[in-house]
Coordinates of C-alpha atoms in Angstrom, one line a residue:
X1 CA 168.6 91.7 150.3
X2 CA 167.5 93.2 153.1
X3 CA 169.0 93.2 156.3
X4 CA 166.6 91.7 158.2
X5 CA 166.8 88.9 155.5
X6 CA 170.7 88.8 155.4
X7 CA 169.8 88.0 160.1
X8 CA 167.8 85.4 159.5
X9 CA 170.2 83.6 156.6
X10 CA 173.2 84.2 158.9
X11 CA 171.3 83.4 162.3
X12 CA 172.6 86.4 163.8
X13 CA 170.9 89.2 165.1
X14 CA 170.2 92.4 163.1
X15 CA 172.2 94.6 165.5
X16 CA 175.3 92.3 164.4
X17 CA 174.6 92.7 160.6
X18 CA 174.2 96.2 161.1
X19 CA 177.3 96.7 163.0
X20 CA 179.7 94.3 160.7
X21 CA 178.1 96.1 157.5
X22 CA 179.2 99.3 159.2
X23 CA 182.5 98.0 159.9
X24 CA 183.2 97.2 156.5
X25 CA 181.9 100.4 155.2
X26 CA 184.3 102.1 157.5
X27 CA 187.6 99.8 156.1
X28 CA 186.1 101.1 152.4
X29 CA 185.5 97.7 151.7
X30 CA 181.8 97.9 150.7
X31 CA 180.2 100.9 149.8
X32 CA 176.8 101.8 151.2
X33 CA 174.4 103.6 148.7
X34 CA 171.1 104.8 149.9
X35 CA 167.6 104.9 148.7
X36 CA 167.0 108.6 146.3
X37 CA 164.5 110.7 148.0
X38 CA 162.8 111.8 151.0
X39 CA 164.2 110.8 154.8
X40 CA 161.7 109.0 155.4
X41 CA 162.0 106.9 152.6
X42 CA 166.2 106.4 153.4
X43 CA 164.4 104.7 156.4
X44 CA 161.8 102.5 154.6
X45 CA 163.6 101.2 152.1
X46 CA 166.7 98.9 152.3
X47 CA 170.4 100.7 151.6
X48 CA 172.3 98.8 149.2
X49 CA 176.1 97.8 148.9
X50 CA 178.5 97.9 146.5
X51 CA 181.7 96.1 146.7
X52 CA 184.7 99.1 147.0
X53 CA 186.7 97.0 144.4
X54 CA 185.2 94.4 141.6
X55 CA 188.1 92.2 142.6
X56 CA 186.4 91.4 146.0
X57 CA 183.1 90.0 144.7
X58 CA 185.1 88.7 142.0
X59 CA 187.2 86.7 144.5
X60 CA 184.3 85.5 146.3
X61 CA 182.4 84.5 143.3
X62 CA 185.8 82.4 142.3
X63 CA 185.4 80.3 145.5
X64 CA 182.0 79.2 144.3
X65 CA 183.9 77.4 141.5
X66 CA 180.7 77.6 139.0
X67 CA 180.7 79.4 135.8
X68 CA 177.0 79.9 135.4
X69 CA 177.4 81.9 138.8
X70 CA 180.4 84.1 137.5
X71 CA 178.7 84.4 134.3
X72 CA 175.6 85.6 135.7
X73 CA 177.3 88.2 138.4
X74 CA 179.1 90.1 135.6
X75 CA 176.4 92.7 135.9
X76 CA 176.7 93.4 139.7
X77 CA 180.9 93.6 138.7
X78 CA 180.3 96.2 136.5
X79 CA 178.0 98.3 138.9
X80 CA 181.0 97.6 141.8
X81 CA 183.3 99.4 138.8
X82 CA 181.3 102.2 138.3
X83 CA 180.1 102.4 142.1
X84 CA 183.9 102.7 143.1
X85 CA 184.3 105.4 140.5
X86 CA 181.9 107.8 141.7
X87 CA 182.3 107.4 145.0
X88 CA 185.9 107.7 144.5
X89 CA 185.2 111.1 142.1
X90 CA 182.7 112.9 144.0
X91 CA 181.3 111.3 147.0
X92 CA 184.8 111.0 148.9
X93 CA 185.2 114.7 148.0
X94 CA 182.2 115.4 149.3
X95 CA 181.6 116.6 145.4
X96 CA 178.5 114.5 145.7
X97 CA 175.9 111.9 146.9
X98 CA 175.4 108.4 145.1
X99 CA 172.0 106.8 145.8
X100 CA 169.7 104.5 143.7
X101 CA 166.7 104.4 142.6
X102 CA 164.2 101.9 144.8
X103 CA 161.7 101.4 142.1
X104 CA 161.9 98.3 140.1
X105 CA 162.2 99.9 136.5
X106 CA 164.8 102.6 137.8
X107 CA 168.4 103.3 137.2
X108 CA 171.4 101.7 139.1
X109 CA 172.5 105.1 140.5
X110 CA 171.6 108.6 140.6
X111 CA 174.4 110.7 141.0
X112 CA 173.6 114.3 142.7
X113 CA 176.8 116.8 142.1
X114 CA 176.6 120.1 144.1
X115 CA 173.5 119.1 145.2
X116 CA 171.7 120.5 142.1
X117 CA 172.7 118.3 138.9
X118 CA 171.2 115.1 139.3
X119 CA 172.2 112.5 136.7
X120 CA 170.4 108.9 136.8
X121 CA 172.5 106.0 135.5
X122 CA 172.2 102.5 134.0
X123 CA 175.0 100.1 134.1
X124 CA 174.6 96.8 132.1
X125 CA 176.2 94.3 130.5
X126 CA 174.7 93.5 127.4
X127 CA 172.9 96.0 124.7
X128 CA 170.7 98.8 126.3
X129 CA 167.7 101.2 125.4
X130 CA 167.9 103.7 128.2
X131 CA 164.3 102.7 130.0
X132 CA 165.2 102.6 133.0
X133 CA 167.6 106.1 132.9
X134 CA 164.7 107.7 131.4
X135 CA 162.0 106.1 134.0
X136 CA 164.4 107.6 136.7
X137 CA 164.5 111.0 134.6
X138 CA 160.9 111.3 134.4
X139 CA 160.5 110.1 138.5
X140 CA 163.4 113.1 139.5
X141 CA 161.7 115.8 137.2
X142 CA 164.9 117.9 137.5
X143 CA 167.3 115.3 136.0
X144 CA 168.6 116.7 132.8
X145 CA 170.7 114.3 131.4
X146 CA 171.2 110.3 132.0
X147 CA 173.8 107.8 131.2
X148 CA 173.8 104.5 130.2
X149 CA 177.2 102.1 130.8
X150 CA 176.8 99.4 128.6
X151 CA 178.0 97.2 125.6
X152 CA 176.6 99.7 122.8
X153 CA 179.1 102.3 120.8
X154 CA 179.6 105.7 122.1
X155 CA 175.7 106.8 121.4
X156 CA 173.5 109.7 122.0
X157 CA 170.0 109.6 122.5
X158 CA 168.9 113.3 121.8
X159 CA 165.2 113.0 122.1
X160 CA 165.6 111.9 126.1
X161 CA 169.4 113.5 126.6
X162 CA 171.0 110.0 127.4
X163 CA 174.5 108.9 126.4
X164 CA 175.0 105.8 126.2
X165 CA 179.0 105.2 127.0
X166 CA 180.8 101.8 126.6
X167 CA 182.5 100.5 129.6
X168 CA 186.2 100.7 128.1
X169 CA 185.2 104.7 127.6
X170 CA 184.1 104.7 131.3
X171 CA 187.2 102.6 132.9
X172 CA 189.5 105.6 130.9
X173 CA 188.1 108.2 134.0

């Protein structure tokens, strides 16, 4: 949701949202992850937030009091665990940068270590194929490897250099 969309809901202006999104990026409560590629395109297209810790969204998903919405957030938990993780290993170590990818077959995250190894990532809750890593692989050209966080068993995919890692391997880092 954009901004501007997240104004009009709220009936606030978009300096506000701004400022309070700020705000809470600043406590560490959300995360901000930007937009991969150019400046300009950091501009046009919306940043996106990540809850700091699953147990926020979780909370505020348990207020809702419906299953079907819990059931169907489990996703976006999963991308706040991983999220925190890589901010937490590289971005607040200034190790790294965590961005997404803004098109609409693209991975979750592309991780940039060093500023020279770029890694695309997929986080899901069911089964996966790697598509949308290997979309983002093929879109960043210099991405070597990808990883998929899903359901599946510890996998490799050799002909596209994609691992495919189950969460409980992940939540070990």
């Amino acid at each position: 949701m954009s901004i501007q969309k997240l104004a009009t809901t709220l009936e606030v202006s978009v300096n506000t949202v701004s400022n309070i999104l700020e705000v809470l990026e600043q406590a560490e409560l959300l995360i901000r992850v930007m937009p991969y590629g150019s400046n300009s395109k950091k501009v046009r297209k919306p940043s996106r937030y990540q809850f700091m810790s699953s147990a926020m969204r979780s909370a505020f998903l348990s207020v809702a009091g419906n299953e079907q919405i819990f059931a169907s957030q489990k996703g976006r938990l999963m991308e706040d665990i991983v999220a925190m993780t890589l901010y937490r290993e590289f971005v607040a170590n200034s190790r790294g940068a965590l961005n997404y990818d803004s098109s609409k077959a693209g991975a979750d995250f592309i991780l940039t270590i060093a500023g020279k190894n770029i890694i695309p990532i997929e986080v899901g809750v069911g089964e996966k194929l790697g598509t949308q890593v290997r979309s983002t692989m093929k879109k960043v050209g210099s991405a070597k490897y990808g990883i998929v966080i899903c359901k599946n068993s510890l996998t490799l995919l050799e002909d596209a250099n994609v691992v495919k890692v189950p969460l409980d391997y992940f939540l070990l880092i």
